[in-house]
Coordinates of C-alpha atoms and ligand atoms in Angstrom, one line a residue:
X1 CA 0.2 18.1 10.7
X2 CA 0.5 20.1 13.7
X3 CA 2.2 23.4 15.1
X4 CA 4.2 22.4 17.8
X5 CA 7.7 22.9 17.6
X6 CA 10.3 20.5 16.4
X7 CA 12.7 20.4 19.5
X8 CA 9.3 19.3 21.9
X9 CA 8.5 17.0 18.9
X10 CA 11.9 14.8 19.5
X11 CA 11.4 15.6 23.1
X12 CA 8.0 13.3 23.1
X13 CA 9.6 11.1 21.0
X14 CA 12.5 10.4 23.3
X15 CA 10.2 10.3 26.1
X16 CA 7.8 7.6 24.2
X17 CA 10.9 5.4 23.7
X18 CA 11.8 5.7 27.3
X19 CA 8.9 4.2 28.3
X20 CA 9.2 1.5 25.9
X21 CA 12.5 0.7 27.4
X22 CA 11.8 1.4 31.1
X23 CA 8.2 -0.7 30.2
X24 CA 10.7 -4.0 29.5
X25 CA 13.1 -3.3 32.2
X26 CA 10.7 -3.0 34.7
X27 CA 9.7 -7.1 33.4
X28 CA 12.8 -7.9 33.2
X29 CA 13.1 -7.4 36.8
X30 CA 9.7 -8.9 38.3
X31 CA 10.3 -11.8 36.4
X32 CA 13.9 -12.0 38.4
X33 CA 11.9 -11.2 41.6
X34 CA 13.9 -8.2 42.1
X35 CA 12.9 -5.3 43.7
X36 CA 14.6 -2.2 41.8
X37 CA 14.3 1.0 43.9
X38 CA 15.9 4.9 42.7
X39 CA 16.7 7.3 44.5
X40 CA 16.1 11.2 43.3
X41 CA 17.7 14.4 45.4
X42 CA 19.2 18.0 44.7
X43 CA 23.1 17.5 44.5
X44 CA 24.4 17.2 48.3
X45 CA 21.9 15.8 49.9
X46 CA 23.3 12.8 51.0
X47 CA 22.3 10.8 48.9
X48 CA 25.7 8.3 48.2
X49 CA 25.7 8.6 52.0
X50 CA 22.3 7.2 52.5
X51 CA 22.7 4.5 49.5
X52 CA 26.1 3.3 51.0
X53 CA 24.3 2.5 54.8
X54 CA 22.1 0.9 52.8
X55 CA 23.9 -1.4 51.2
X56 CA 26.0 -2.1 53.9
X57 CA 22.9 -2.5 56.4
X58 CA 21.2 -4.9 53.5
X59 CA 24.0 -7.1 52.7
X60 CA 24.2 -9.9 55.3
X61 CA 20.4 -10.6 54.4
X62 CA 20.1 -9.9 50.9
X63 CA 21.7 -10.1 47.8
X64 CA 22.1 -5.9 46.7
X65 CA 23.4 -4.6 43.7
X66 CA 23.7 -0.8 42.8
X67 CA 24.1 1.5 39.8
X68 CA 25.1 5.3 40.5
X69 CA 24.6 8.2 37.9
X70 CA 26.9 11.1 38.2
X71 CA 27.9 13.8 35.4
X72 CA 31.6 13.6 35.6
X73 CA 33.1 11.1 38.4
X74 CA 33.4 7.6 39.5
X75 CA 34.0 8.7 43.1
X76 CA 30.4 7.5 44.1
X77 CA 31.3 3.8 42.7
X78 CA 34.1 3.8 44.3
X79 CA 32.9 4.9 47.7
X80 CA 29.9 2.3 47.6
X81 CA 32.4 -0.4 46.6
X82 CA 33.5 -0.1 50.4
X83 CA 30.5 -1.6 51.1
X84 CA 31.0 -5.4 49.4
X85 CA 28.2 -5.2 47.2
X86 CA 28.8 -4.6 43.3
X87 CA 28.2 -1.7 42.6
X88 CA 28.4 0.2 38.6
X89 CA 28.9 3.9 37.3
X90 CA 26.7 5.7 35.0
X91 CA 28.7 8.6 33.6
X92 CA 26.1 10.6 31.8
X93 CA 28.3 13.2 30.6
X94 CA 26.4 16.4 29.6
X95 CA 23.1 14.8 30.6
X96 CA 21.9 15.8 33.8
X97 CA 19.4 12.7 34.3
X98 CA 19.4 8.8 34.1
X99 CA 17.2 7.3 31.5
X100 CA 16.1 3.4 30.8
X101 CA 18.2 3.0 28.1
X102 CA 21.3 4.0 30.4
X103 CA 20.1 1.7 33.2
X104 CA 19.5 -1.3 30.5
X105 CA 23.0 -0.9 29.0
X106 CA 25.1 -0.5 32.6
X107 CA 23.0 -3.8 33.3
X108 CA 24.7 -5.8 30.4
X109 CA 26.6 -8.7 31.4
X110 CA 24.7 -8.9 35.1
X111 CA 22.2 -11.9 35.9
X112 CA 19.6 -10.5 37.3
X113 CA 18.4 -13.6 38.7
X114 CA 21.4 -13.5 40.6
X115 CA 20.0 -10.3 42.6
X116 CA 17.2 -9.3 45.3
X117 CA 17.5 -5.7 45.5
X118 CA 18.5 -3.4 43.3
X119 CA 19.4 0.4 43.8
X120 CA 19.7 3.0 41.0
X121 CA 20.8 6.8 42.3
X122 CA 20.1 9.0 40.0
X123 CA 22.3 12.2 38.6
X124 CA 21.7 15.1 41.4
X125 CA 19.0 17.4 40.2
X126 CA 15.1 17.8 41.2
X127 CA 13.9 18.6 37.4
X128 CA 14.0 16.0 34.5
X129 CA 14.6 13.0 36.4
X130 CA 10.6 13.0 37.1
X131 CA 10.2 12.6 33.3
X132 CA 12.5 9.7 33.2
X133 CA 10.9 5.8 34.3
X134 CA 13.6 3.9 35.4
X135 CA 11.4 0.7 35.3
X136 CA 11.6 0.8 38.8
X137 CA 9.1 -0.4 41.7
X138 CA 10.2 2.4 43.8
X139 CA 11.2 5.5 43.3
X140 CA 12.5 7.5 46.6
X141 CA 13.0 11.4 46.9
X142 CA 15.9 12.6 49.3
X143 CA 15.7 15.4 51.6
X144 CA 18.2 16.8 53.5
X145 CA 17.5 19.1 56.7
X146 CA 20.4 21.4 55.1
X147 CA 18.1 22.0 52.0
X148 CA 15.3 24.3 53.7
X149 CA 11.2 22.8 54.2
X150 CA 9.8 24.1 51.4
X151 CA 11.9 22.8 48.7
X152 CA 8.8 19.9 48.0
X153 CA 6.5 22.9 47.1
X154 CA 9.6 24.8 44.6
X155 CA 10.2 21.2 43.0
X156 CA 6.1 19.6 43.0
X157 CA 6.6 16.9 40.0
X158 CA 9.6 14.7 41.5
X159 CA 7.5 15.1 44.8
X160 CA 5.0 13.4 42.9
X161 CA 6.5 11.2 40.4
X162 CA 8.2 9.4 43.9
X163 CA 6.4 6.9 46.2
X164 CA 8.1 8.0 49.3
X165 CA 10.2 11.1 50.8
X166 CA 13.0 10.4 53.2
X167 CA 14.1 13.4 55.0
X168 CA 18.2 12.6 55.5
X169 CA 20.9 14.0 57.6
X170 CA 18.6 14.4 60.7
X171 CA 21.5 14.0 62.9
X172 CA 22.1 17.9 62.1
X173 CA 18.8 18.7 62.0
X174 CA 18.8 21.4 65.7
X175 CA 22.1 22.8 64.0
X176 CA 20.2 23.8 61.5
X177 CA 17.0 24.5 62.7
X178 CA 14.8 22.2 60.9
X179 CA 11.4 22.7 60.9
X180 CA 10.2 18.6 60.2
X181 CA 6.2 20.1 60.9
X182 CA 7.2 22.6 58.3
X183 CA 8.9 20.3 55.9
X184 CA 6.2 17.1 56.2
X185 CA 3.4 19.8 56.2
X186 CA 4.3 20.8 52.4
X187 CA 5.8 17.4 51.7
X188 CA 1.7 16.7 52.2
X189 CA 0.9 19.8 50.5
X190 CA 1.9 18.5 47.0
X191 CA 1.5 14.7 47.9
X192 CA -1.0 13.5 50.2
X193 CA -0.8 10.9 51.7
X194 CA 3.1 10.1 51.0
X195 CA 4.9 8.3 53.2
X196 CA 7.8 10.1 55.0
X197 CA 11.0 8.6 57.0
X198 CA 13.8 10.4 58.4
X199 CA 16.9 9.3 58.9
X200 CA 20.9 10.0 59.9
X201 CA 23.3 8.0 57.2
X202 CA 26.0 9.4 60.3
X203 CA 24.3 8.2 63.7
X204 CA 22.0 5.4 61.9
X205 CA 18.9 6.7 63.5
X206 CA 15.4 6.1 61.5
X207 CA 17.2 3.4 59.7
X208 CA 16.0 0.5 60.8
X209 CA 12.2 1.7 60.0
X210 CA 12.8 2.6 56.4
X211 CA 14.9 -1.3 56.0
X212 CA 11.7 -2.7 56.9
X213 CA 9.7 -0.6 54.1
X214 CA 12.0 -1.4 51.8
X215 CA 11.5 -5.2 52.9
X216 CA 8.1 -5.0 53.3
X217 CA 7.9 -3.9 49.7
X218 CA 10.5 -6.3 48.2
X219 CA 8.2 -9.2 50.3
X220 CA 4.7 -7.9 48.0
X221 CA 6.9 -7.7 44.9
X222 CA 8.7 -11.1 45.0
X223 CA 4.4 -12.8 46.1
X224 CA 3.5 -10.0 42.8
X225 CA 6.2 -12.1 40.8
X226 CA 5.0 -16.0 41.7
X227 CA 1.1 -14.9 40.5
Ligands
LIG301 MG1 26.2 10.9 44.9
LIG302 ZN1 18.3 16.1 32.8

């Protein structure tokens, strides 16, 4: 047979049947006409934050749902539930990523036909949640100003196993002294040609432009649906 070691040979294995599962999930939600978007970050970067203005900025126009990974709490759930929509916890534990099988079984018992956007944060970390397909359409990378511009060229695969970057908590941005030429410049470096928003969960600002991406995109994948 071949040489390569046992432990990588389970590892493909549990990636093949990822993709089997994220393959169904992902039809499973076009043929709901729901747009399912993730978000991936480091731990701290705002993400919950960023999900929750979301929500609440999506919910008078849409019907939004959420599922949050975290290792050891429910506090995330429980925040986000301050912002109407419903919203379920994924504690993974030991396991330091989200997987398809984890997002099909937290789905059990919801009608999908029943939602038109769905968000998925993912467990904080930068490393195996680029080997993980959620089945989603969208898969967005978080940046925070806090984090330092040159964190897309130390962590290059989630960079590019996500469709778009959004740079968050821009609000502290001179405190800090961001350098967003810096930061988009190797943002392009490893992905070219990705789209990049910023935006302030705090103050609101940039907002509005990444809503209408996301709507936009839920707009081609509901007309990708009816064909
Ligand atoms: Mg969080
Ligand atoms: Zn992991």
């Amino acid at each position: 047979m071949n040489a390569e070691p046992r432990l990588v040979e389970v590892r493909k294995n549990v990636l093949k049947q990822n993709d089997v599962t994220a393959r169904a999930l992902r039809g499973r939600f076009r043929d709901a006409g729901v747009l399912a978007v993730s978000l991936v970050s480091s731990p701290g970067s705002g993400k919950t934050a960023f999900l929750e203005k979301t929500l609440t900025l999506l919910y008078s126009r849409y019907r939004v749902a959420a599922l949050v990974g975290d290792l050891a709490t429910e506090n995330d759930a429980a925040r986000l539930a301050r912002s109407q929509v419903p919203v379920k916890q994924i504690v993974t534990g030991t396991v330091c990523h989200l997987d398809a099988a984890m997002v099909q079984h937290a789905l059990e018992g919801w009608d999908l036909n029943t939602l038109d956007i769905l968000f998925i944060e993912n467990v904080g970390n930068l490393v195996c949640p680029s080997s993980y397909d959620l089945g989603e359409d969208l898969r967005l990378v978080l940046l925070s100003v806090t984090e330092g511009e040159d964190k897309p060229l130390k962590y290059p695969t989630i960079f590019n196993s996500a469709d778009v970057a959004v740079i968050t908590k821009i609000d502290l941005a001179a405190a800090v002294e961001f350098d967003e030429a810096a930061a988009k410049r190797n943002i392009q470096a490893v992905r070219p040609g990705m789209e990049v928003f910023k935006t302030s969960a705090k103050t609101g600002e940039g907002m509005a432009e990444y809503l209408e991406f996301i709507e936009r995109r839920r707009v081609h994948s509901r007309a990708a649906a009816a064909v």
